[in-house]
mmCIF file of C-alpha atoms and ligand atoms in Angstrom:
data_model
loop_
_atom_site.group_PDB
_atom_site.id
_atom_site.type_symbol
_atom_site.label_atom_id
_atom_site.label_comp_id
_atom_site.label_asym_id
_atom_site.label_seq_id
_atom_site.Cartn_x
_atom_site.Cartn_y
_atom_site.Cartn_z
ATOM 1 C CA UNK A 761 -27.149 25.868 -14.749
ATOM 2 C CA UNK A 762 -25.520 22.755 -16.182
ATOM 3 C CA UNK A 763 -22.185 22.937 -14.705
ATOM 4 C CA UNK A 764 -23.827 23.183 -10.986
ATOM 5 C CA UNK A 765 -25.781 20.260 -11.370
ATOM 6 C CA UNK A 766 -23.138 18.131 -12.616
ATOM 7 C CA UNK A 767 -20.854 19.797 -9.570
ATOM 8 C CA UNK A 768 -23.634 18.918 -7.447
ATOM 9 C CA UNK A 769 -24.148 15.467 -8.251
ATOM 10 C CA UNK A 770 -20.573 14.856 -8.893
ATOM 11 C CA UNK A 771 -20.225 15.829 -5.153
ATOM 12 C CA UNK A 772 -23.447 13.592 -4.089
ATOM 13 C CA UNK A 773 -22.162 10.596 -5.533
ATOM 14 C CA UNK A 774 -18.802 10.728 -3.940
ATOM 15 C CA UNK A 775 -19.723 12.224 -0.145
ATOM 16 C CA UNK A 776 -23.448 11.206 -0.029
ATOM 17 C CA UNK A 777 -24.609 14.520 0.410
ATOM 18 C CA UNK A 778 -27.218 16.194 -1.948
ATOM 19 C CA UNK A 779 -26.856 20.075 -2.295
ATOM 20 C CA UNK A 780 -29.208 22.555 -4.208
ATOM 21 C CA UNK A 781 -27.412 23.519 -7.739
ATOM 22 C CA UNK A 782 -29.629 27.078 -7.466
ATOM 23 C CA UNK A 783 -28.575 27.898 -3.836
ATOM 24 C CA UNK A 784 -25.570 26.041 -2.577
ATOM 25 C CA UNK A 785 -23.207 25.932 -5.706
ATOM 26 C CA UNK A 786 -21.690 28.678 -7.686
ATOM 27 C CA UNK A 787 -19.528 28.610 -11.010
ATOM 28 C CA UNK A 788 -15.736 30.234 -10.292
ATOM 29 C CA UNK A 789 -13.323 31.366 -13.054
ATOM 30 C CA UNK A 790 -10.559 29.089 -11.255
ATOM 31 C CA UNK A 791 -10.631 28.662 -7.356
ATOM 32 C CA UNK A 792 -7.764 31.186 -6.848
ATOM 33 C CA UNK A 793 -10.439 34.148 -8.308
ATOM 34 C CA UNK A 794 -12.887 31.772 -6.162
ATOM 35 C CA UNK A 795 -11.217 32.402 -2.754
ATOM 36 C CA UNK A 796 -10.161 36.317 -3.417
ATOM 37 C CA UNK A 797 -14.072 37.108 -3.953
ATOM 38 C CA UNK A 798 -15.029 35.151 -1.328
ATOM 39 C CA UNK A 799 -12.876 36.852 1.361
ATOM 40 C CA UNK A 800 -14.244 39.985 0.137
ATOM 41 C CA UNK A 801 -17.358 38.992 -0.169
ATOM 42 C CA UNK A 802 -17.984 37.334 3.390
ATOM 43 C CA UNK A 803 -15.775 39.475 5.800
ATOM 44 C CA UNK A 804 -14.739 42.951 6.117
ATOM 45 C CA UNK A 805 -11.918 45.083 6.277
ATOM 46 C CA UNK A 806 -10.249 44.440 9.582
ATOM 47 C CA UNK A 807 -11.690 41.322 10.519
ATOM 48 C CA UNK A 808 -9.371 38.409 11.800
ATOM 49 C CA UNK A 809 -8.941 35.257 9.705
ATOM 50 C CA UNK A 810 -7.176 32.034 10.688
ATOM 51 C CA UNK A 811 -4.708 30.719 8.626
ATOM 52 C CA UNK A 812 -1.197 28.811 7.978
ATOM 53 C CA UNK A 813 1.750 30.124 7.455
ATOM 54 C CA UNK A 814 2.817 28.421 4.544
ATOM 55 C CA UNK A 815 0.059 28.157 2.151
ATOM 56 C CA UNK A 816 -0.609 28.566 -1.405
ATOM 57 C CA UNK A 817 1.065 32.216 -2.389
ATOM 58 C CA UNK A 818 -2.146 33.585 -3.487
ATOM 59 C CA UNK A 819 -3.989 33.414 0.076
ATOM 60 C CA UNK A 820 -1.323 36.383 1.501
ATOM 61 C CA UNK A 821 -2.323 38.405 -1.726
ATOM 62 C CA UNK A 822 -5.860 37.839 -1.653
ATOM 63 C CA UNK A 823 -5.984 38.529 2.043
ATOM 64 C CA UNK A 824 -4.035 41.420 2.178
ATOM 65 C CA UNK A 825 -6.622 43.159 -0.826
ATOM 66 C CA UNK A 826 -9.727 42.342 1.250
ATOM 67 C CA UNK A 827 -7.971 44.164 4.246
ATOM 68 C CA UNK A 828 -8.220 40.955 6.546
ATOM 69 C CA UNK A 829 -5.728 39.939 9.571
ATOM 70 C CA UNK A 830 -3.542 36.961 9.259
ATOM 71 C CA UNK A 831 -4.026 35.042 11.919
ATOM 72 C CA UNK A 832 -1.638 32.016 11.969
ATOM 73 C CA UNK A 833 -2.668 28.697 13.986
ATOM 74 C CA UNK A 834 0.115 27.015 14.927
ATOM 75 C CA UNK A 835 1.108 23.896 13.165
ATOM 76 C CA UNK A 836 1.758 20.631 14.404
ATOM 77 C CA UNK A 837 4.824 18.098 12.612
ATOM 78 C CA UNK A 838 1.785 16.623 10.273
ATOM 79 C CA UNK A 839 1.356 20.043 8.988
ATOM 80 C CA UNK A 840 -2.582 20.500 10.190
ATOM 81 C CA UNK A 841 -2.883 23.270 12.761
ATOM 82 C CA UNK A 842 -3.268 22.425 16.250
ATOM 83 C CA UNK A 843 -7.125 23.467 16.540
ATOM 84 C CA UNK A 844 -7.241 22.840 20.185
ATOM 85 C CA UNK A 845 -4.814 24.950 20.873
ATOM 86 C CA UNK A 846 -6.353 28.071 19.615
ATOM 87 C CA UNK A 847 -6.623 31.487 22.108
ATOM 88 C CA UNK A 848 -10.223 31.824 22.773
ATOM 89 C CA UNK A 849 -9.644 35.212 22.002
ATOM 90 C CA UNK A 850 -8.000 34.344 17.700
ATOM 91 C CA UNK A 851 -11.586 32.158 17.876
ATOM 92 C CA UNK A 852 -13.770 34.976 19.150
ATOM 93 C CA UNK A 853 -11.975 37.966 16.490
ATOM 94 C CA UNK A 854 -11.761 35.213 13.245
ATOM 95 C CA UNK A 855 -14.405 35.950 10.754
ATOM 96 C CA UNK A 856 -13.119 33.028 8.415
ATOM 97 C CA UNK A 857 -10.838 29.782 8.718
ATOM 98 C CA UNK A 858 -8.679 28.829 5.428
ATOM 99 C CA UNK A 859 -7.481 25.609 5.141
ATOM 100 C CA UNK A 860 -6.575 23.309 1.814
ATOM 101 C CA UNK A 861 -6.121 19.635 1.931
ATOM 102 C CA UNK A 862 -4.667 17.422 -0.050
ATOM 103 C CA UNK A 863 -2.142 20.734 0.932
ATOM 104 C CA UNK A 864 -0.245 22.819 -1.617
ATOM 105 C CA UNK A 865 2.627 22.705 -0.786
ATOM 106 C CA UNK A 866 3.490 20.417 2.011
ATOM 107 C CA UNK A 867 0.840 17.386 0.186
ATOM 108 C CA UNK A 868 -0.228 17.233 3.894
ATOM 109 C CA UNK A 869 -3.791 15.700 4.315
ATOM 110 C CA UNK A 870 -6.191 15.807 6.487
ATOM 111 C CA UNK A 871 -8.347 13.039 8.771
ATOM 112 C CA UNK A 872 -12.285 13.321 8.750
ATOM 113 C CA UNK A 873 -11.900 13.718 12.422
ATOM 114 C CA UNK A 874 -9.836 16.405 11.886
ATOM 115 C CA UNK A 875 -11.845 18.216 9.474
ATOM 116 C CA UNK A 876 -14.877 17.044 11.845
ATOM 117 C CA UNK A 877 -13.178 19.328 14.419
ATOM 118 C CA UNK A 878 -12.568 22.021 12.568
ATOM 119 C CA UNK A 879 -16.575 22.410 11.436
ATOM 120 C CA UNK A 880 -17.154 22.186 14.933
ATOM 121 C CA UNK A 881 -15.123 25.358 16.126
ATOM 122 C CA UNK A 882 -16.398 27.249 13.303
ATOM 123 C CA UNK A 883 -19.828 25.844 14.269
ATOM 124 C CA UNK A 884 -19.688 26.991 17.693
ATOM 125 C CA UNK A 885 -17.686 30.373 17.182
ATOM 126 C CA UNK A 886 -19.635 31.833 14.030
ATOM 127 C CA UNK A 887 -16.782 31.317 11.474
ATOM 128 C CA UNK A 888 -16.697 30.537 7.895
ATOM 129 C CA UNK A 889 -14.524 27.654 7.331
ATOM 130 C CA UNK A 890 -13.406 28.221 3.517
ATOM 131 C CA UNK A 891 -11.930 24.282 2.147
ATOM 132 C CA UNK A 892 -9.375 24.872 -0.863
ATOM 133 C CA UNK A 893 -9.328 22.002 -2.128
ATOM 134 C CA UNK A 894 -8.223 21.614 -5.830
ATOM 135 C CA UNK A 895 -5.741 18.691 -4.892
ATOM 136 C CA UNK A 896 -9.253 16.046 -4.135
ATOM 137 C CA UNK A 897 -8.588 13.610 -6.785
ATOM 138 C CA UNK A 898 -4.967 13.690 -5.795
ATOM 139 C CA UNK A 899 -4.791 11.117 -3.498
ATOM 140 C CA UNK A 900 -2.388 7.832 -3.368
ATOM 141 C CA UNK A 901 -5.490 5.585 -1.402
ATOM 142 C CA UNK A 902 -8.479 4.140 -2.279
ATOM 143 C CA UNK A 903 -11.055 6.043 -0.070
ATOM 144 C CA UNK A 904 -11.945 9.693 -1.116
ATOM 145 C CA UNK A 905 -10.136 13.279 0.254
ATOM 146 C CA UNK A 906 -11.682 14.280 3.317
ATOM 147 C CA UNK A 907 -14.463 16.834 2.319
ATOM 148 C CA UNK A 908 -15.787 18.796 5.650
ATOM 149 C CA UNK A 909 -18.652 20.121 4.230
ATOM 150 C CA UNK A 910 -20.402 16.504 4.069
ATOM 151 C CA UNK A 911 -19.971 16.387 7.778
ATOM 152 C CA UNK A 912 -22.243 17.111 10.597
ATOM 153 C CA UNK A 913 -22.900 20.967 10.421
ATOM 154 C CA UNK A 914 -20.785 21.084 7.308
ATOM 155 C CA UNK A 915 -23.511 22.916 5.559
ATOM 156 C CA UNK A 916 -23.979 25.511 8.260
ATOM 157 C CA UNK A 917 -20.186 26.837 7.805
ATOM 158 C CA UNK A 918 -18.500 25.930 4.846
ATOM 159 C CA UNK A 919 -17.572 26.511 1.637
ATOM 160 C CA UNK A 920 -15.629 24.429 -0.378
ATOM 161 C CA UNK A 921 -13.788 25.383 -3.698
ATOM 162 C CA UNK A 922 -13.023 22.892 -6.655
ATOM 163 C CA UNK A 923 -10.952 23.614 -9.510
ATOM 164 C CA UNK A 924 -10.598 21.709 -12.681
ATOM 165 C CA UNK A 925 -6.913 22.945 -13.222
ATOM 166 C CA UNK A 926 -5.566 19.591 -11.297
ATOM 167 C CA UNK A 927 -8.089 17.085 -11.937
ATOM 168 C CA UNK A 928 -8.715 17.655 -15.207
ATOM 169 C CA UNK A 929 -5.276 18.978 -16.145
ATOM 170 C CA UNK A 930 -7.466 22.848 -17.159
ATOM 171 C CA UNK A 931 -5.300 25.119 -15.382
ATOM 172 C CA UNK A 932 -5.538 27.085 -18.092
ATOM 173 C CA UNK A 933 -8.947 27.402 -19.006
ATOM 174 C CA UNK A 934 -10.173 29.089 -15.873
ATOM 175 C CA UNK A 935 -12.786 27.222 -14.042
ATOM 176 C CA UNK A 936 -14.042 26.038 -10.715
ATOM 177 C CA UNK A 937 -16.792 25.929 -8.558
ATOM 178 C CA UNK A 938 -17.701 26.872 -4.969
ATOM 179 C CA UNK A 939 -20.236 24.500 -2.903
ATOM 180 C CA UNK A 940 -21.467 24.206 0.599
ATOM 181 C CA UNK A 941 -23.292 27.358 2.608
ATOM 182 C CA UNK A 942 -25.934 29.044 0.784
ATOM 183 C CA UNK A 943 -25.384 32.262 2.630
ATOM 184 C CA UNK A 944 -21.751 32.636 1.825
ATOM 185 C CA UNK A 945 -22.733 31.572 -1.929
ATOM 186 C CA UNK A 946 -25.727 34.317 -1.918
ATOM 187 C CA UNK A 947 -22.952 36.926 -0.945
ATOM 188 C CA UNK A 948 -19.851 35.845 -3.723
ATOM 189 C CA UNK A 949 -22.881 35.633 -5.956
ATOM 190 C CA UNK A 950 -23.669 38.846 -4.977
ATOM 191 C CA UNK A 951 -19.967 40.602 -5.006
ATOM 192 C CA UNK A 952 -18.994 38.592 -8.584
ATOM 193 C CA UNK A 953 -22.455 39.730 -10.208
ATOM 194 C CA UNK A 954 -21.036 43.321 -11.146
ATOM 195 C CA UNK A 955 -17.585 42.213 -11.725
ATOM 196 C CA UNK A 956 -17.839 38.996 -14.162
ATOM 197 C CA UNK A 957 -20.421 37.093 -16.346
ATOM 198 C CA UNK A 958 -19.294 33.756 -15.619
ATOM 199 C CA UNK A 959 -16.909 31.447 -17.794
ATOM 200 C CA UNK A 960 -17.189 30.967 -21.437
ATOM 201 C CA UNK A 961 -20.579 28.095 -21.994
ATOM 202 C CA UNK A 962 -18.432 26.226 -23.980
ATOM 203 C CA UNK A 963 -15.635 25.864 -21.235
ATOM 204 C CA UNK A 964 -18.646 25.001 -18.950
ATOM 205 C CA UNK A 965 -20.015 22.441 -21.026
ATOM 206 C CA UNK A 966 -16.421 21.051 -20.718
ATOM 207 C CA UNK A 967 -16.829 21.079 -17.166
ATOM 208 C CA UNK A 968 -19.786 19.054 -17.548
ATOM 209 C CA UNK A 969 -17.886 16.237 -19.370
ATOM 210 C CA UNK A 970 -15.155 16.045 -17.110
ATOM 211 C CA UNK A 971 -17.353 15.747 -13.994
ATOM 212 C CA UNK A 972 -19.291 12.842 -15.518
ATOM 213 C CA UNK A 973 -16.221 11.166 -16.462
ATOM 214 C CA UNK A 974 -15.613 7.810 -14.719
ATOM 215 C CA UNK A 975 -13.246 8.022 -11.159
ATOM 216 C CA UNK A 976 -10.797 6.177 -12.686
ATOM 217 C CA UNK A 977 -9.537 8.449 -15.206
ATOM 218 C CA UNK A 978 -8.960 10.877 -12.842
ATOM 219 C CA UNK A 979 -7.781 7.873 -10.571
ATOM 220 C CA UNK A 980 -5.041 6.915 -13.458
ATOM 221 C CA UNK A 981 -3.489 10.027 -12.919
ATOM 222 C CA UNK A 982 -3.165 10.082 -8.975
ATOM 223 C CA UNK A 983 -0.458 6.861 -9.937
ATOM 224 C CA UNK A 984 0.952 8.672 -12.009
ATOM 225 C CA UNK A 985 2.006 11.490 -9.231
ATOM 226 C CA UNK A 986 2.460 8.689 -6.781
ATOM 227 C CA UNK A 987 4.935 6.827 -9.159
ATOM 228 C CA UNK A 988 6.728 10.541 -9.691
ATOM 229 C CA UNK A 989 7.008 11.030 -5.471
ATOM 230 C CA UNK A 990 8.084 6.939 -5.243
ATOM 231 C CA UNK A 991 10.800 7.606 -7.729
ATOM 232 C CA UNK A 992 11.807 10.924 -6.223
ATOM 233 C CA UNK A 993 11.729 10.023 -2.332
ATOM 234 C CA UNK A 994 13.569 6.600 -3.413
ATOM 235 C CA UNK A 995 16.532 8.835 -5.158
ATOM 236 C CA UNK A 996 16.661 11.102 -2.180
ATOM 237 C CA UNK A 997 17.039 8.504 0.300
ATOM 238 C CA UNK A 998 20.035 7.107 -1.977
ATOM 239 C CA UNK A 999 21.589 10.176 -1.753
ATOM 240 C CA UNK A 1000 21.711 10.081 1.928
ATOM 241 C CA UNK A 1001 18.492 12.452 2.377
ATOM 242 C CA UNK A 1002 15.506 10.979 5.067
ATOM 243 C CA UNK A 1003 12.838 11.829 2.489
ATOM 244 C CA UNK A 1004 9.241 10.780 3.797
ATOM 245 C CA UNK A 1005 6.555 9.459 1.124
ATOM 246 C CA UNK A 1006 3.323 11.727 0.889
ATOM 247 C CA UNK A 1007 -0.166 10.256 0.461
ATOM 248 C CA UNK A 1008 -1.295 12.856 -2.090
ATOM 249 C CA UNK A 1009 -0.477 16.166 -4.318
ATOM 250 C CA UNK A 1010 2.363 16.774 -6.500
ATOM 251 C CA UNK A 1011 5.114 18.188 -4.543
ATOM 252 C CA UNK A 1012 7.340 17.320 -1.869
ATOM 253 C CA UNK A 1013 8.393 19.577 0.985
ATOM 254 C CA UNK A 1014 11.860 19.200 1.908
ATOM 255 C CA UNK A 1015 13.780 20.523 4.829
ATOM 256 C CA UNK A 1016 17.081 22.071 4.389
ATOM 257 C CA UNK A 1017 20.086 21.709 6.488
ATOM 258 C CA UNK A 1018 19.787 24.381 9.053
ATOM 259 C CA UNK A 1019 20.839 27.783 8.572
ATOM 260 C CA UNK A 1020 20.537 27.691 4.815
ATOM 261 C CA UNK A 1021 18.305 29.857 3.015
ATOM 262 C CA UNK A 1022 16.104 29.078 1.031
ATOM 263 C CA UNK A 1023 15.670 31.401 -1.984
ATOM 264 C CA UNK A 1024 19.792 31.426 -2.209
ATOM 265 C CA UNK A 1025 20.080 27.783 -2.240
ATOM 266 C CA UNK A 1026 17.323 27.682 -5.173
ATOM 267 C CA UNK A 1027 18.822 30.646 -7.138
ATOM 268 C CA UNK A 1028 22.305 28.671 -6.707
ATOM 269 C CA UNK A 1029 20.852 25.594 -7.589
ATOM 270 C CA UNK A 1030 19.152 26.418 -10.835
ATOM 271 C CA UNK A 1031 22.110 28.403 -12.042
ATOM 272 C CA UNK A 1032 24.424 25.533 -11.924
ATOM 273 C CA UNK A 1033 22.274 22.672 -12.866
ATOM 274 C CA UNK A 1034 19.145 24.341 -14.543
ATOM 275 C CA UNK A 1035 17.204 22.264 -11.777
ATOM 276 C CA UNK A 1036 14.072 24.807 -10.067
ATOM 277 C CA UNK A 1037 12.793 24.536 -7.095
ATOM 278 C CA UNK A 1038 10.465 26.937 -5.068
ATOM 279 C CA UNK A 1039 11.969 28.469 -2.357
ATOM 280 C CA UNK A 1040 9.729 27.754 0.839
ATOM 281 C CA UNK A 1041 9.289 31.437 1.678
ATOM 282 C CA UNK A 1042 7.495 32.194 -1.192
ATOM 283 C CA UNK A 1043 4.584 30.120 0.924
ATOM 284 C CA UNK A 1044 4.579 32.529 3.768
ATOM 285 C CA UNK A 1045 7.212 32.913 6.586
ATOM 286 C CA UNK A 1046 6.807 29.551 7.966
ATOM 287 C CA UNK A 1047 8.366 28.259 4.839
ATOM 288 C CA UNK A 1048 11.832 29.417 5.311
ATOM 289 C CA UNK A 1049 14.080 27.298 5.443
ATOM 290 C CA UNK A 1050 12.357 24.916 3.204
ATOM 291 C CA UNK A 1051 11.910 24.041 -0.716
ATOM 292 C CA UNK A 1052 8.723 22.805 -2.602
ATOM 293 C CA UNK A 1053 9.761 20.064 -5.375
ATOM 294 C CA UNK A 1054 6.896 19.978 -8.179
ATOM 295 C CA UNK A 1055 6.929 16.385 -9.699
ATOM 296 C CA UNK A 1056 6.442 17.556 -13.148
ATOM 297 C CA UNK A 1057 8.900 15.813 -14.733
ATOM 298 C CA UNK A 1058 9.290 11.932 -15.537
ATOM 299 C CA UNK A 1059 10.170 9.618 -12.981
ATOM 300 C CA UNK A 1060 13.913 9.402 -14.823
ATOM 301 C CA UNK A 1061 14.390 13.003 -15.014
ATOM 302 C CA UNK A 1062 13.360 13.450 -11.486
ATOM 303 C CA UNK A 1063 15.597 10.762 -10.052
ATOM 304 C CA UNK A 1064 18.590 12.778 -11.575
ATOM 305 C CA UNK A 1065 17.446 16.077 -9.742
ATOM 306 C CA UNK A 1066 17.624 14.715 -6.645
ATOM 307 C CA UNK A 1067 20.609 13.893 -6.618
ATOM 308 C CA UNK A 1068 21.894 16.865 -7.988
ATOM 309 C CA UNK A 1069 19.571 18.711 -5.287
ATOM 310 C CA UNK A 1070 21.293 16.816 -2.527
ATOM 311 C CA UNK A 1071 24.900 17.446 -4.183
ATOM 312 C CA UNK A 1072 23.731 21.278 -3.844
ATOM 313 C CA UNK A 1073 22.880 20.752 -0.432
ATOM 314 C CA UNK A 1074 26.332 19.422 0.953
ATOM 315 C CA UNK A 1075 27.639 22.901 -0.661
ATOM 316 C CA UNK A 1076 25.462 25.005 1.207
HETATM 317 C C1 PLP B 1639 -4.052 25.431 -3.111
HETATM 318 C C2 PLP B 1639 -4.369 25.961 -4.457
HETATM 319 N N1 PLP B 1639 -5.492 26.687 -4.634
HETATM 320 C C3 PLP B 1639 -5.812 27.181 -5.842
HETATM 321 C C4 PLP B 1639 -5.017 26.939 -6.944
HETATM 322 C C5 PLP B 1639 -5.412 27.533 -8.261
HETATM 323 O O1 PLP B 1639 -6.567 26.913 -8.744
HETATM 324 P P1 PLP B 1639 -7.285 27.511 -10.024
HETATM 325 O O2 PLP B 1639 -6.370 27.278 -11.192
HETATM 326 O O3 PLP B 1639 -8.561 26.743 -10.120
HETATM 327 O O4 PLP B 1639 -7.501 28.959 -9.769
HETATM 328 C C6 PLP B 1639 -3.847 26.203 -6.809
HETATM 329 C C7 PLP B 1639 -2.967 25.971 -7.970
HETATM 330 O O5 PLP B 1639 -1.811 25.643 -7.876
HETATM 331 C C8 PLP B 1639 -3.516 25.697 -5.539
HETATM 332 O O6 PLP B 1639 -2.405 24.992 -5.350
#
């Protein structure tokens, strides 16, 4: 198929490692449809998996309908989960890892080494180590996102799932594409055979384009989001808030003064200065306490939300 080969060689060029388009790849209707098949697909009811607590909103959906167990690793103050400090016995029970990096919504990121570690645990303890990671041409630097299936063993445990809704600005249009382990791909081929026919060809072919398009365009639009978070973390610390800089994504994470909540302070804020913010606990419990900004707005526009976001926050 078309799109797999492109997704294939798209993901060649960039991490040096050639996978087979009829064995290792598979066309999604968006990774968010991606993952929720997949965690059906690969594990069963009542198996463990291992995942944050704040996360994309759709992983707590998706793993409550395949009947799977939450399993949160700990987090260090980067935002990755402390792998090494993982009971034996969440290791021995997990049937899949889920992680996503460039992160939705902290814009945490991870380190090769990091990633490196993670392949090995799953490696060594049998696990399927799913990579979100719709954010990859989101980042600030020079040097590509992180990909752990390219690593050592990579192949042997993960499965990685792109999305075209960032990168290509096709959110919605529906597509993606899952790479890396030909088992796990053999069994979401399997569980999505009955249930879809695959994306529109013509929405495909458009795939096609947009993975042969030159890094740079895509690269273009990473300043852009770095230009929105520079403007934003510079009218934050003006206003007296210690905002730090991410090195990818399009959000900030910010911290609110202690005791407030999270989804008051955003229902309060939008209702007297029409600014919205997510509140963290819509990313899981370990996001109370916290709000998600989403840069999508001009740098000006954004510059006056923070400060009214601050003035909101010396209210509360
Ligand atoms: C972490 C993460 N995964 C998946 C998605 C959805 O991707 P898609 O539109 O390809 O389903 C998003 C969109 O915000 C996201 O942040």
């Amino acid at each position: 198929m078309p799109l797999l080969e492109a997704a294939t060689e798209w993901y060649g060029q960039r991490y040096g490692l050639q996978l087979d388009p009829a064995c290792e790849a598979l066309t999604l209707i968006g990774a968010q449809e991606g993952l929720g098949h997949a965690l059906m697909a690969v594990a069963d009811v009542g198996d463990a998996i291992l995942m944050t607590s704040v996360a994309y909103p759709s992983y707590f959906g998706a793993v409550q309908v395949a009947g799977l167990v939450p399993v949160y690793m700990p987090l260090g103050p980067d935002f990755l989960p402390l792998l090494d400090a993982l009971p034996e016995a969440d290791l021995a029970r997990a049937k899949v890892m889920l992680l996503n990096y460039p992160n939705n919504p902290t814009s945490a990121v991870a380190t090769t080494a990091f990633f490196q570690r993670a392949v090995d645990l799953c490696r060594q303890h049998g696990i399927l180590l799913i990579h979100d990671n719709p954010y990859v041409d989101l980042v600030f630097g020079d040097e590509p996102s992180p990909s752990p299936l390219c690593l050592p063993g990579g192949r042997d445990c993960v499965l990685e799932l792109f999305s075209f809704a960032k990168s290509f600005h096709l959110g919605g249009f529906r597509l993606g594409f899952a790479l890396g382990n030909r088992h796990a791909i053999s069994s979401l081929e399997a569980l999505k055979a009955p249930l879809d026919f695959n994306q529109y060809k013509g929405i495909m072919r458009m795939g096609v384009t947009c993975l042969k398009l030159p890094h740079e365009v895509a690269r273009r639009d990473a300043l852009v989001w770095q230009r929105r978070a520079a403007a934003m973390v510079a009218a934050l610390k003006e206003a007296g808030y210690e905002a730090s800089m991410p090195v990818a994504g399009m959000y900030l994470w910010l911290k609110l003064p202690d005791g407030v909540d999270d989804v008051s302070f955003c229902q309060r804020l939008v209702a007297q200065s029409g600014v919205a913010l997510s509140p963290g606990q819509g990313f899981g419990p370990g996001g109370r306490g916290y709000v998600r900004v989403a840069l999508v707005q001009p740098e000006e526009v954004l510059a006056t939300c923070a400060a009214k976001i601050i003035a909101a926050m010396g209210q509360a």
